[in-house]
Amino acid sequence: MRILVASDTHGDSSSLQRAILAQPHAQTIIHLGDGEEDVERLKGAFPDRAFLQVRGNCDWCSSLPVTREFEAEGAKLFFTHGHLYGVKSGDSSLLSAAREHKAQVVLFGHTHQPREDYQDGLYIMNPGRLSGWEPTYGTLDITPQGIVLNILKLPS
């Protein structure tokens, strides 16, 4: 199973659309905040895709949750925007929360810095940002052989 992971589109729904088109096998799209309206604009264009979202610090007046959990192919994902966990100052609070939720994968945004990592049984991904200069997004592949994280530059 392939999941497209995006964050921080900040009004650039066309970049999100290009990322979705670049990943035709990703039937689930997880948006990690700061782009609630961008996702809403695109849901109708991709009715065959499942969209999961959390609220970011720039999603004003949003009723989206700040954290979510999702199970895919037996792997538990914990995801959030990251601002409430202070991810710009470090990841210990976020990683502790993911472990408390018994997640195998933690996804977050907010810093605009792409990251793929593995620490003590926990896969960690920040897809970067899909707005601005050199936009990036992530893919998360969950297979019987294991979990693979990838950060990709958005094609022009």
PDB file of C-alpha atoms in Angstrom, residues 9 23 26 31 42 45 50 52 66 70 73 83 87 98 101-103 120 123 127 130 132 150 152:
ATOM      1  CA  THR A   9       0.602  23.663   1.022  1.00  0.00           C
ATOM      2  CA  GLN A  23       1.520   9.112  -7.456  1.00  0.00           C
ATOM      3  CA  ALA A  26      -1.403   6.198  -3.719  1.00  0.00           C
ATOM      4  CA  HIS A  31      -2.222  16.088   4.663  1.00  0.00           C
ATOM      5  CA  LEU A  42      -9.223  18.754  -4.638  1.00  0.00           C
ATOM      6  CA  ALA A  45     -11.304  15.909  -8.525  1.00  0.00           C
ATOM      7  CA  ALA A  50      -9.160   8.764   0.684  1.00  0.00           C
ATOM      8  CA  LEU A  52      -6.987  12.220   5.895  1.00  0.00           C
ATOM      9  CA  VAL A  66      -4.783  18.155  15.786  1.00  0.00           C
ATOM     10  CA  PHE A  70      -4.642   5.417  11.095  1.00  0.00           C
ATOM     11  CA  GLU A  73      -1.743  -3.007   6.379  1.00  0.00           C
ATOM     12  CA  HIS A  83       3.320  22.822  16.275  1.00  0.00           C
ATOM     13  CA  VAL A  87       8.924  20.250  16.647  1.00  0.00           C
ATOM     14  CA  ALA A  98       3.837   8.435  19.020  1.00  0.00           C
ATOM     15  CA  HIS A 101      -0.041   5.649  20.939  1.00  0.00           C
ATOM     16  CA  LYS A 102       1.928   2.492  20.054  1.00  0.00           C
ATOM     17  CA  ALA A 103       2.605   3.773  16.535  1.00  0.00           C
ATOM     18  CA  ASP A 120      14.221   2.522  18.010  1.00  0.00           C
ATOM     19  CA  TYR A 123       9.664   5.384  11.396  1.00  0.00           C
ATOM     20  CA  PRO A 127       7.497  15.489   3.959  1.00  0.00           C
ATOM     21  CA  LEU A 130       4.471  21.651  -1.015  1.00  0.00           C
ATOM     22  CA  GLY A 132       7.271  27.766  -2.297  1.00  0.00           C
ATOM     23  CA  ASN A 150      10.669   8.408   0.548  1.00  0.00           C
ATOM     24  CA  LEU A 152      10.384  13.346  -3.360  1.00  0.00           C
TER      25      LEU A 152
END
